Amino acid sequence: MTDRPLLDVENLTVRFAVRRGGVFGRKQFLDAVDGVSFALARGETLAIVGESGSGKTTTALAVARLVAAHSGRVELDGADILGLEGEALRQVRRKVQFIFQDPYSSLNPRQRAEDVVREPLLSLTDMPRDEQQKVIDELFVQVGLRPEQKRLFPHQFSGGQRQRIGIARALATRPELIICDEPVSALDVAVQAQILNLLRRLQKEFGLTYLFISHDLGVVQHMCDSIAVMYMGRIVEHGPRLSLFNNPLHPYTAALLSAVPSVDKARRAATRRILIPGDPPDPVNLPPGCRFANRCPVAQPQCREAEPELRTVAGGQRVACHLVKEDGTAPL
Amino acid sequence: MTEALLKVENLRIELTTRAGVAPVIDNLSFELGHGENISFVGESGCGKSMTALAIMGLLPEGVGRVASGRILFEGEDLTAASDSRLRDIRGNEISMIFQEPMTSLNPVYTVGEQIAEVLRAHQGLSARAARDMAADLLDAVRIPNARARAGDYPFQMSGGQRQRVMIAMALACRPKILIADEPTTALDVTVQAQIFDLLRDLRRDTGTSIILITHDMGAVAEMAERMIVMYAGRNAEIGPVEQIIDHPRHPYTKGLISCVPHIMATLTEDRPDLTEVPGIVPGLREFGQDRCLFASRCAYRTEQCLRQRPPAMAFDNGQLADCWHAETL
């Protein structure tokens, strides 16, 4: 079957235990990711956007089996990977790799660049030494580093070059899915463009699938085929790039988009700023109803009573808001 | 014509490093009018923050110094002012908010005490009057329930609230100039929009001039009337924001605008590759050489660029670009 998605996440929940009031405080639970479902087709890019604390990075970590999920399913190519251990998990790790946000702290300062890239080959494959070297040589060319730079240590590289090493490392085991967690937010603007272009070229070349975590909506609209917006651990809206950006349905998505400063005069003239005052609610003691209701400019009494389900409306967008009509008309 | 509030003339700042003396600011001139908002743009290491520190008289002691040029604030040369006079001006006339609201506040004092300290030191208010005024200021930067929140420690506040506290502190003495050094880089985009709204309102209500340091062209377009694009310690381009965005005259400005994927009024299926500015900002060792320092990354480079530093080319519309090819661009 070819139309099966590469990644299918169903009802994923990640729960952390927190103690309030010191060591003897009551143990409470915080669902950083709360019943998140999405699918990602092979060769496509899905962005998860949201503000700090929305659970986007935790979702990515759970998909990569880097934090333990509390419940739900994460299917890679049709097989659930959440229960895997030992050799089976090692096989999956070859297929799912991670590019980290901070190119300074995500490379071992005592390893030479080529050894950083070799690491996943050593721990995840049984590739013979001479073949490893061939793979590393090729990777350095593909990410735009010079062969003589293989022997250098991370501190001898600039931020953009370090991120290239991180990308080479993620590509080493020929993965199918690469999770990019804010891959350019630590870089200078001019260097960001270099890395974004590289990521797009590699995706075309190797048919890669990206799960792209970012808070920069400009970058997201450039890189992604579809976008999931998270708020307080839940997906509030999920849709294809053009419909989500040109016709946001959820009030939070609309507010988020309206807050992005733009160089485009036409867009500045057309955008009405939607204010969302206040702070998100306490994630341990969530209020009943919609989590966004206390900041939502159009909230109705029903929003404070029942939590809206994520449902598909006309046009194919998924949205969790009582006030969006079935025909896909936004309340704002 | 009225005299500019702040006038920087041919400023040169030298930094002593192990490799020798490097001009981190090299022949920079600009003016800031009353109630104007000007923006400094450029990558890290281009001298934006150093310019701000020079205006504040806060250059790293023993390492950085003003080698030549003048910084005239209401006609008074700050580079020649005594330490005590500078201390008077800082906070009272010119104040600054920093990039990191987490690390710029003292963790062991309440935010109310920290704001009150400014008022006691600069305005000689009594402890009680300063405390009252601190609460009023927190209210002015729209922290809800200000009187109670004044007793909070920085860790009890969110990033956006801490930045509001920083702004309250900077505005405590109603300064004439507020320097905001990347005030929103650590913040979420909706919080950034709120901080920008706040700065805009404060400027309208108090007439404070603002110098905004940023690398985000979108923020510049929303906030400032004029911008200065800096590269490797030098002016690359200066002029009115709208004009520069419509028609940049320096290849670096052009690169900065087109290398970022912007959200446009209507998005289409079409997503061409981003225009890259190859390479990175040169190291301090190369600063001050008699050539165009951007040449190594520039697509328009000619023989001349490598031989001689480009002079400022002036255009009728007020744009000024330091590039040999500014006219043909």
XYZ file of C-alpha atoms in Angstrom:
661
model
C 0.000 0.000 0.000
C 1.480 3.307 -0.980
C -0.945 5.784 0.557
C -0.217 4.677 4.111
C 1.410 7.582 5.961
C 5.011 7.122 7.068
C 4.233 8.455 10.511
C 0.861 8.040 12.179
C 0.454 9.403 15.684
C -2.721 8.597 17.566
C -3.825 10.003 20.891
C -0.276 10.551 22.077
C -0.066 11.682 25.698
C 3.102 12.529 27.604
C 2.646 12.922 31.343
C 5.068 14.418 33.821
C 4.730 14.149 37.586
C 5.176 17.466 39.378
C 5.248 18.233 43.062
C 3.748 21.429 44.338
C 4.884 22.837 47.654
C 8.300 21.287 48.222
C 9.378 17.694 48.736
C 6.319 16.841 50.797
C 3.904 18.474 48.397
C 1.152 16.539 46.718
C 2.121 14.736 43.545
C 0.188 16.005 40.563
C 0.274 15.265 36.867
C 0.915 17.559 33.981
C 0.014 16.359 30.496
C 2.561 18.231 28.396
C 1.151 16.476 25.345
C -2.511 15.627 25.675
C -4.150 13.336 23.133
C -2.318 14.516 20.035
C -3.067 12.820 16.683
C -1.625 13.535 13.262
C -0.348 11.726 10.203
C 2.589 12.549 7.974
C 2.967 11.248 4.414
C 6.298 10.086 3.045
C 8.374 12.875 1.494
C 6.321 15.641 3.071
C 7.034 18.152 5.824
C 4.737 18.741 8.760
C 5.370 21.688 11.039
C 4.313 21.796 14.654
C 4.098 25.405 15.754
C 3.160 26.967 19.044
C 4.594 29.121 21.783
C 6.972 27.994 24.491
C 5.287 25.485 26.749
C 2.779 24.360 24.136
C 4.252 20.863 24.008
C 5.674 20.913 20.501
C 9.172 19.784 21.457
C 7.834 17.165 23.869
C 5.711 15.731 21.056
C 8.804 15.460 18.874
C 10.835 13.854 21.644
C 8.096 11.294 22.275
C 7.893 10.416 18.572
C 11.666 9.863 18.593
C 11.379 7.753 21.783
C 13.539 10.248 23.666
C 10.907 10.791 26.346
C 8.479 8.091 27.439
C 4.911 8.419 26.240
C 2.153 7.858 28.773
C -0.351 6.493 26.288
C -1.232 6.482 22.610
C 0.319 5.010 19.486
C 3.184 6.148 17.265
C 3.207 4.110 14.069
C 6.165 4.231 11.750
C 5.398 2.583 8.432
C 2.437 0.797 10.004
C 4.195 -0.624 13.083
C 3.753 0.800 16.580
C 7.149 1.829 17.948
C 6.187 2.847 21.473
C 6.519 -0.648 22.925
C 9.776 -1.594 21.229
C 12.914 -2.435 23.211
C 16.458 -3.661 22.530
C 17.401 -4.594 18.977
C 13.973 -3.693 17.568
C 14.264 -0.177 19.014
C 17.781 0.123 17.596
C 16.391 -0.680 14.167
C 13.763 2.063 14.540
C 16.321 4.623 15.709
C 18.115 4.130 12.398
C 14.980 5.276 10.627
C 14.204 8.251 12.865
C 16.891 10.863 13.428
C 16.959 14.229 15.147
C 18.442 17.650 14.345
C 18.751 19.745 17.473
C 18.211 23.439 18.053
C 21.492 24.448 19.589
C 24.498 23.585 17.428
C 26.777 24.554 20.309
C 25.622 22.115 22.960
C 24.498 19.257 20.724
C 27.972 18.301 19.495
C 30.501 16.581 21.739
C 33.368 19.096 22.105
C 35.940 16.294 22.483
C 35.039 14.553 19.244
C 36.386 15.452 15.838
C 33.740 16.370 13.247
C 34.068 13.035 11.436
C 33.673 11.107 14.698
C 30.535 13.066 15.523
C 29.088 11.931 12.195
C 30.402 8.373 12.709
C 28.680 7.982 16.076
C 25.251 6.833 14.784
C 26.942 4.406 12.387
C 28.802 2.812 15.300
C 25.877 2.600 17.656
C 23.061 1.826 15.250
C 24.609 -0.166 12.386
C 27.135 -2.956 11.896
C 28.832 -1.211 9.012
C 32.515 -2.143 8.470
C 35.078 0.589 9.121
C 36.090 1.295 5.511
C 32.475 1.609 4.438
C 31.821 4.025 7.310
C 34.597 6.257 6.051
C 33.067 6.273 2.579
C 29.673 7.255 3.970
C 31.220 10.060 6.056
C 33.174 11.402 3.074
C 29.996 11.531 1.008
C 28.026 13.196 3.797
C 30.584 15.975 4.171
C 30.211 16.791 0.489
C 26.425 16.637 0.654
C 26.112 19.095 3.544
C 28.669 21.494 2.060
C 31.709 20.948 4.283
C 35.252 20.587 2.950
C 37.042 17.203 3.302
C 39.899 18.679 5.364
C 37.384 19.889 7.958
C 36.698 16.292 9.010
C 39.600 16.352 11.450
C 38.575 19.581 13.200
C 36.844 19.875 16.568
C 33.410 21.536 16.972
C 34.806 24.762 18.481
C 36.705 25.396 15.242
C 33.452 25.744 13.305
C 30.957 28.606 13.026
C 27.349 28.099 14.139
C 26.115 27.393 10.623
C 28.902 24.885 9.970
C 28.155 23.121 13.257
C 24.546 22.791 12.222
C 25.803 21.207 8.982
C 27.698 18.644 11.075
C 24.487 17.999 13.022
C 22.644 17.463 9.744
C 25.335 15.106 8.452
C 25.043 13.113 11.682
C 21.267 12.897 11.289
C 21.660 11.671 7.699
C 24.339 9.065 8.473
C 22.039 6.063 8.955
C 19.929 6.969 5.900
C 16.834 7.656 8.007
C 13.332 8.006 6.616
C 12.066 10.528 9.125
C 14.102 13.460 10.398
C 12.805 15.519 13.272
C 14.105 19.088 13.072
C 13.673 20.866 16.415
C 14.089 24.601 15.716
C 17.038 23.860 13.430
C 17.788 27.493 12.576
C 16.576 29.575 15.504
C 20.043 29.778 17.062
C 21.618 31.026 13.817
C 22.098 34.461 12.277
C 19.527 35.371 9.614
C 21.892 35.070 6.648
C 23.090 31.667 7.854
C 19.476 30.533 8.408
C 18.847 30.836 4.671
C 21.864 28.633 3.923
C 20.648 25.885 6.264
C 17.006 26.064 5.124
C 18.047 25.745 1.480
C 20.274 22.797 2.400
C 17.436 21.034 4.231
C 15.128 21.457 1.246
C 17.761 20.190 -1.189
C 18.488 17.119 0.940
C 14.785 16.388 1.245
C 14.422 16.330 -2.551
C 17.599 14.308 -3.019
C 16.866 11.589 -0.462
C 13.068 11.684 -0.354
C 13.193 12.583 3.352
C 10.195 13.202 5.556
C 10.522 16.065 8.015
C 8.740 16.735 11.263
C 9.621 20.386 11.688
C 9.308 22.080 15.061
C 9.441 25.857 14.984
C 7.998 29.020 16.420
C 9.036 31.122 13.405
C 5.979 31.228 11.166
C 7.906 32.763 8.264
C 10.257 29.788 8.211
C 7.351 27.378 8.622
C 5.393 28.688 5.650
C 8.522 28.355 3.536
C 9.429 24.813 4.577
C 6.237 22.912 5.260
C 3.391 21.241 3.392
C 1.069 21.193 6.371
C 1.029 22.784 9.785
C -0.302 21.720 13.187
C -0.783 24.515 15.728
C -0.437 23.476 19.370
C -1.702 25.261 22.451
C -1.322 23.883 25.993
C -0.528 20.345 24.862
C -3.288 20.024 22.284
C -3.535 20.525 18.555
C -5.999 23.356 18.015
C -5.708 23.502 14.235
C -4.117 21.365 11.549
C -4.265 21.986 7.841
C -2.406 22.347 4.559
C -0.017 25.293 4.273
C -2.054 27.544 2.015
C -5.409 27.143 3.744
C -3.932 27.575 7.202
C -2.006 30.715 6.341
C -4.548 32.319 4.046
C -7.619 31.267 6.026
C -6.847 30.497 9.680
C -9.931 29.134 11.445
C -9.021 28.905 15.127
C -8.869 32.270 16.943
C -5.473 31.314 18.383
C -4.021 30.620 14.926
C -5.407 33.928 13.716
C -3.875 35.764 16.682
C -0.536 34.035 16.188
C -0.405 34.961 12.501
C -1.482 38.529 13.150
C 1.366 38.994 15.645
C 4.135 38.313 13.106
C 5.733 41.596 12.030
C 5.996 41.826 8.266
C 8.070 43.728 5.732
C 5.212 43.469 3.240
C 3.316 46.749 3.138
C 0.215 45.092 1.722
C 0.153 42.528 4.500
C 0.631 45.159 7.207
C -2.282 47.118 5.774
C -4.491 44.023 5.521
C -3.716 42.550 8.938
C -5.832 43.454 11.895
C -3.932 42.711 15.094
C -5.836 40.279 17.247
C -4.953 40.818 20.879
C -4.800 37.881 23.244
C -4.123 39.412 26.647
C -3.140 37.459 29.729
C -1.299 34.204 30.189
C -2.188 30.574 29.491
C -3.910 28.796 32.385
C -2.043 26.662 34.939
C -1.317 23.378 33.129
C -1.749 21.326 36.303
C -5.193 22.692 37.169
C -6.794 23.156 33.797
C -10.132 24.949 33.724
C -13.103 23.096 32.242
C -13.859 23.840 28.620
C -11.553 25.243 25.981
C -7.994 25.922 27.199
C -7.821 29.074 25.144
C -11.145 30.505 26.354
C -9.656 32.872 28.976
C -7.645 34.704 26.283
C -9.980 34.256 23.348
C -11.531 37.486 22.016
C -14.712 35.719 20.857
C -15.251 33.170 23.660
C -18.880 32.234 24.407
C -20.333 30.660 27.565
C -20.264 27.199 25.954
C -16.473 27.525 25.481
C -15.989 27.580 29.251
C -18.130 24.475 29.758
C -17.166 21.851 27.203
C -13.766 21.182 25.692
C -13.992 21.305 21.874
C -12.984 18.188 19.931
C -10.572 18.349 17.008
C -12.875 17.847 13.993
C -12.570 18.103 10.252
C -14.513 20.896 8.596
C -15.203 21.660 4.946
C -11.946 22.274 3.097
C -10.118 19.539 5.021
C -8.715 21.604 7.886
C -8.953 20.076 11.343
C -9.867 22.523 14.086
C -10.770 22.362 17.776
C -13.167 25.266 18.306
C -16.905 25.324 19.010
C -17.379 28.489 17.007
C -15.975 27.361 13.654
C -18.890 26.410 11.411
C -19.082 23.105 9.515
C -18.650 24.919 6.208
C -15.292 26.244 7.427
C -16.200 29.808 8.417
C -13.979 31.285 11.086
C -15.452 33.133 14.083
C -12.921 35.947 13.638
C 15.760 73.295 11.636
C 15.748 72.047 15.191
C 18.859 70.502 16.624
C 18.859 66.683 16.739
C 18.496 65.109 20.174
C 21.440 62.802 19.629
C 24.146 63.287 17.068
C 26.907 60.773 16.504
C 29.782 62.089 14.410
C 32.505 59.946 12.843
C 32.547 57.637 15.818
C 35.419 55.186 16.021
C 35.606 52.664 18.831
C 38.647 50.488 19.266
C 38.744 47.195 21.053
C 42.043 45.831 22.310
C 42.299 42.118 21.645
C 45.135 39.626 21.839
C 45.693 40.062 18.108
C 45.937 43.852 18.363
C 43.626 46.823 18.192
C 40.466 46.430 16.092
C 38.018 49.204 15.210
C 34.668 47.606 16.153
C 32.929 50.832 15.164
C 34.555 52.497 12.211
C 33.510 56.016 11.218
C 29.826 55.854 12.116
C 27.612 58.954 11.906
C 23.892 59.314 12.470
C 21.301 61.555 14.076
C 18.273 60.835 16.216
C 15.454 63.367 16.339
C 13.020 64.122 19.166
C 10.401 61.380 19.386
C 11.949 59.460 16.511
C 12.360 55.704 16.323
C 15.509 54.556 14.596
C 16.565 50.958 14.156
C 19.947 49.256 13.943
C 19.990 46.107 11.821
C 22.693 43.548 11.083
C 24.007 40.130 12.032
C 25.734 39.456 15.333
C 29.221 40.868 15.492
C 28.469 43.905 13.342
C 28.722 46.473 16.133
C 25.065 47.212 16.870
C 25.259 46.599 20.599
C 28.678 48.219 20.816
C 27.194 51.447 19.456
C 24.507 51.313 22.130
C 27.063 50.727 24.880
C 29.137 53.656 23.604
C 26.133 55.985 23.800
C 25.488 54.772 27.336
C 29.153 55.237 28.268
C 29.312 51.558 29.165
C 32.120 50.313 26.922
C 33.987 47.410 28.547
C 36.560 49.118 30.714
C 40.207 48.736 29.753
C 39.265 46.907 26.547
C 37.133 49.292 24.538
C 37.570 53.014 24.081
C 36.325 55.831 21.879
C 39.303 56.528 19.620
C 37.831 59.464 17.769
C 34.535 61.132 16.918
C 31.849 62.649 19.109
C 28.536 61.601 20.638
C 26.504 64.789 21.107
C 23.494 64.552 23.377
C 21.618 67.870 23.345
C 24.873 69.489 22.274
C 26.956 67.951 25.060
C 29.797 65.652 24.044
C 29.358 62.402 25.988
C 32.781 61.064 25.015
C 34.357 63.911 27.014
C 31.911 63.813 29.948
C 33.108 62.819 33.414
C 32.051 59.555 35.017
C 29.726 61.267 37.458
C 28.093 63.281 34.708
C 27.586 60.083 32.693
C 26.037 58.428 35.736
C 23.645 61.362 35.887
C 22.670 60.992 32.278
C 22.299 57.216 32.362
C 18.875 56.358 33.651
C 17.766 59.979 33.819
C 18.178 60.976 30.177
C 19.176 57.845 28.307
C 18.299 54.344 29.431
C 18.509 50.900 28.020
C 16.667 47.594 28.048
C 18.636 44.470 27.412
C 18.062 41.339 25.424
C 17.828 38.842 28.257
C 15.134 39.744 30.750
C 16.081 36.664 32.769
C 19.659 37.652 33.470
C 19.322 41.440 33.602
C 17.231 41.429 36.761
C 18.639 40.704 40.199
C 17.150 37.388 41.376
C 17.322 38.166 45.103
C 15.378 41.459 45.119
C 11.696 41.908 44.363
C 10.954 43.705 41.118
C 9.373 46.561 43.075
C 12.596 47.086 45.057
C 14.647 47.063 41.855
C 12.517 49.738 40.219
C 12.428 51.800 43.426
C 16.219 51.701 43.620
C 16.430 53.539 40.291
C 14.088 56.229 41.571
C 15.920 56.661 44.850
C 19.329 56.854 43.172
C 18.402 59.164 40.333
C 15.508 61.235 41.605
C 16.237 61.235 45.312
C 12.764 59.980 46.217
C 12.059 58.657 49.706
C 11.743 54.910 50.105
C 7.969 55.104 50.438
C 7.456 57.458 47.477
C 9.751 55.315 45.347
C 7.791 52.193 46.271
C 4.505 53.844 45.311
C 5.911 55.106 42.069
C 7.318 51.639 41.244
C 3.833 50.195 41.504
C 2.483 52.958 39.255
C 5.163 52.164 36.698
C 4.314 48.458 36.732
C 0.737 49.474 36.122
C 1.844 51.677 33.221
C 3.554 48.732 31.514
C 0.281 46.828 31.962
C 1.191 44.273 34.561
C -2.158 43.289 36.036
C -2.604 43.778 39.770
C 0.574 45.887 39.838
C 0.612 46.762 43.545
C 0.709 43.103 44.578
C 3.039 42.001 41.793
C 5.638 44.589 42.879
C 6.408 42.187 45.730
C 7.208 39.339 43.329
C 10.705 38.092 42.611
C 11.811 37.831 38.974
C 11.450 34.021 38.963
C 7.759 34.397 39.731
C 7.145 36.214 36.470
C 6.944 35.059 32.865
C 9.485 36.180 30.259
C 7.154 38.813 28.865
C 6.413 40.201 32.316
C 10.118 40.398 33.160
C 10.724 42.367 29.983
C 7.897 44.698 31.048
C 9.649 45.158 34.391
C 12.837 46.049 32.512
C 10.895 48.600 30.487
C 9.306 50.033 33.634
C 12.759 50.393 35.143
C 14.166 52.024 32.020
C 11.271 54.470 31.906
C 11.295 55.261 35.636
C 12.978 58.645 35.161
C 11.223 59.520 31.896
C 14.349 59.362 29.746
C 14.576 61.224 26.469
C 16.129 58.242 24.724
C 15.333 54.575 25.254
C 17.755 52.051 23.755
C 16.165 48.634 23.283
C 18.762 45.963 22.489
C 16.888 43.042 20.914
C 14.101 43.429 23.486
C 12.014 40.553 22.169
C 14.385 37.871 20.871
C 13.819 35.633 23.886
C 10.043 36.028 23.726
C 7.143 34.369 21.924
C 5.684 36.160 18.946
C 2.388 37.151 20.602
C 4.326 38.519 23.589
C 6.674 40.319 21.201
C 3.670 42.000 19.596
C 2.470 43.132 23.047
C 5.898 44.570 23.931
C 6.016 46.436 20.602
C 2.529 47.840 21.245
C 3.689 48.977 24.654
C 6.791 50.706 23.272
C 4.697 52.417 20.591
C 2.179 53.693 23.157
C 4.884 54.899 25.537
C 6.539 56.778 22.745
C 3.275 58.425 21.783
C 2.476 59.374 25.382
C 5.912 60.491 26.570
C 7.682 61.537 23.357
C 10.652 59.302 24.135
C 12.961 58.617 21.206
C 13.693 54.952 20.702
C 16.750 53.203 19.317
C 15.729 49.638 18.482
C 18.458 47.088 17.874
C 17.264 43.999 16.044
C 17.959 41.560 13.242
C 14.312 41.212 12.258
C 13.418 43.320 9.220
C 9.726 42.796 9.976
C 10.126 44.407 13.391
C 11.979 47.315 11.805
C 9.221 47.817 9.263
C 6.596 47.900 12.006
C 8.452 50.042 14.515
C 10.950 52.458 13.000
C 10.985 55.447 10.643
C 14.638 55.183 9.737
C 17.100 52.335 9.837
C 20.849 51.914 9.907
C 22.189 48.693 8.458
C 25.570 47.891 9.966
C 28.184 45.519 8.673
C 31.519 44.753 10.310
C 31.459 47.927 12.394
C 30.635 50.187 9.478
C 27.533 51.808 8.133
C 26.271 49.817 5.155
C 23.117 51.760 4.519
C 21.043 54.379 6.286
C 17.717 55.918 5.345
C 13.931 55.822 5.662
C 12.634 52.296 6.355
C 9.956 52.074 3.649
C 12.326 53.262 0.955
C 15.119 50.913 1.915
C 12.777 47.922 1.964
C 11.365 48.904 -1.436
C 14.750 49.568 -2.952
C 17.867 48.709 -0.950
C 21.011 50.319 -2.319
C 23.526 48.098 -0.564
C 23.898 44.405 -1.468
C 24.022 43.491 2.235
C 20.685 45.177 2.935
C 19.272 43.425 -0.084
C 20.582 40.110 1.208
C 19.201 40.660 4.718
C 15.739 41.323 3.318
C 15.603 38.503 0.800
C 17.280 35.743 2.815
C 14.369 35.559 5.243
C 11.154 33.779 4.248
C 8.521 36.438 4.870
C 4.812 35.898 5.271
C 3.273 37.913 2.460
C -0.271 39.231 2.068
C -1.237 36.258 -0.068
C 0.795 33.103 -0.085
C 1.008 31.026 -3.223
C 2.178 27.497 -4.075
C 5.383 29.035 -5.385
C 8.291 28.644 -2.978
C 11.601 29.443 -4.648
C 14.855 28.812 -2.784
C 15.924 31.630 -0.485
C 18.591 33.999 -1.711
C 21.679 33.088 0.228
C 24.268 35.482 1.535
C 27.183 33.034 1.525
C 29.777 32.972 4.278
C 29.717 34.748 7.638
C 30.625 38.107 9.169
C 34.427 38.572 9.143
C 36.392 38.252 12.366
C 37.712 41.269 14.270
C 41.120 40.823 12.662
C 39.760 42.006 9.309
C 37.985 45.069 10.679
C 39.380 48.407 9.594
C 41.013 47.253 6.347
C 40.893 49.662 3.446
C 38.463 47.706 1.283
C 34.815 46.770 1.302
C 34.514 44.250 4.136
C 31.369 42.759 2.599
C 33.123 42.035 -0.712
C 33.924 38.403 0.113
C 30.184 37.623 0.424
C 28.960 39.935 -2.323
C 27.649 38.967 -5.761
C 28.372 42.419 -7.194
C 32.057 42.437 -6.215
C 34.524 44.070 -8.588
C 38.234 44.788 -8.484
C 37.633 48.184 -6.914
C 35.784 46.739 -3.902
C 38.904 44.828 -2.863
C 41.211 47.822 -3.250
C 39.450 50.672 -1.543
C 36.851 51.245 1.127
C 33.656 52.562 -0.514
C 32.587 56.094 0.455
C 29.002 56.876 1.415
C 26.921 57.427 -1.712
C 24.091 59.855 -1.069
C 20.756 59.690 -2.890
C 18.172 62.425 -3.286
C 15.593 60.548 -1.234
C 17.812 60.556 1.849
C 19.299 57.071 1.476
C 23.019 56.746 2.090
C 24.824 53.565 1.051
C 28.497 52.670 1.480
C 28.910 50.725 -1.745
C 30.802 51.306 -4.973
C 27.850 49.976 -6.933
C 25.030 51.659 -5.009
C 23.900 53.639 -8.020
C 23.469 50.667 -10.323
C 21.786 48.462 -7.718
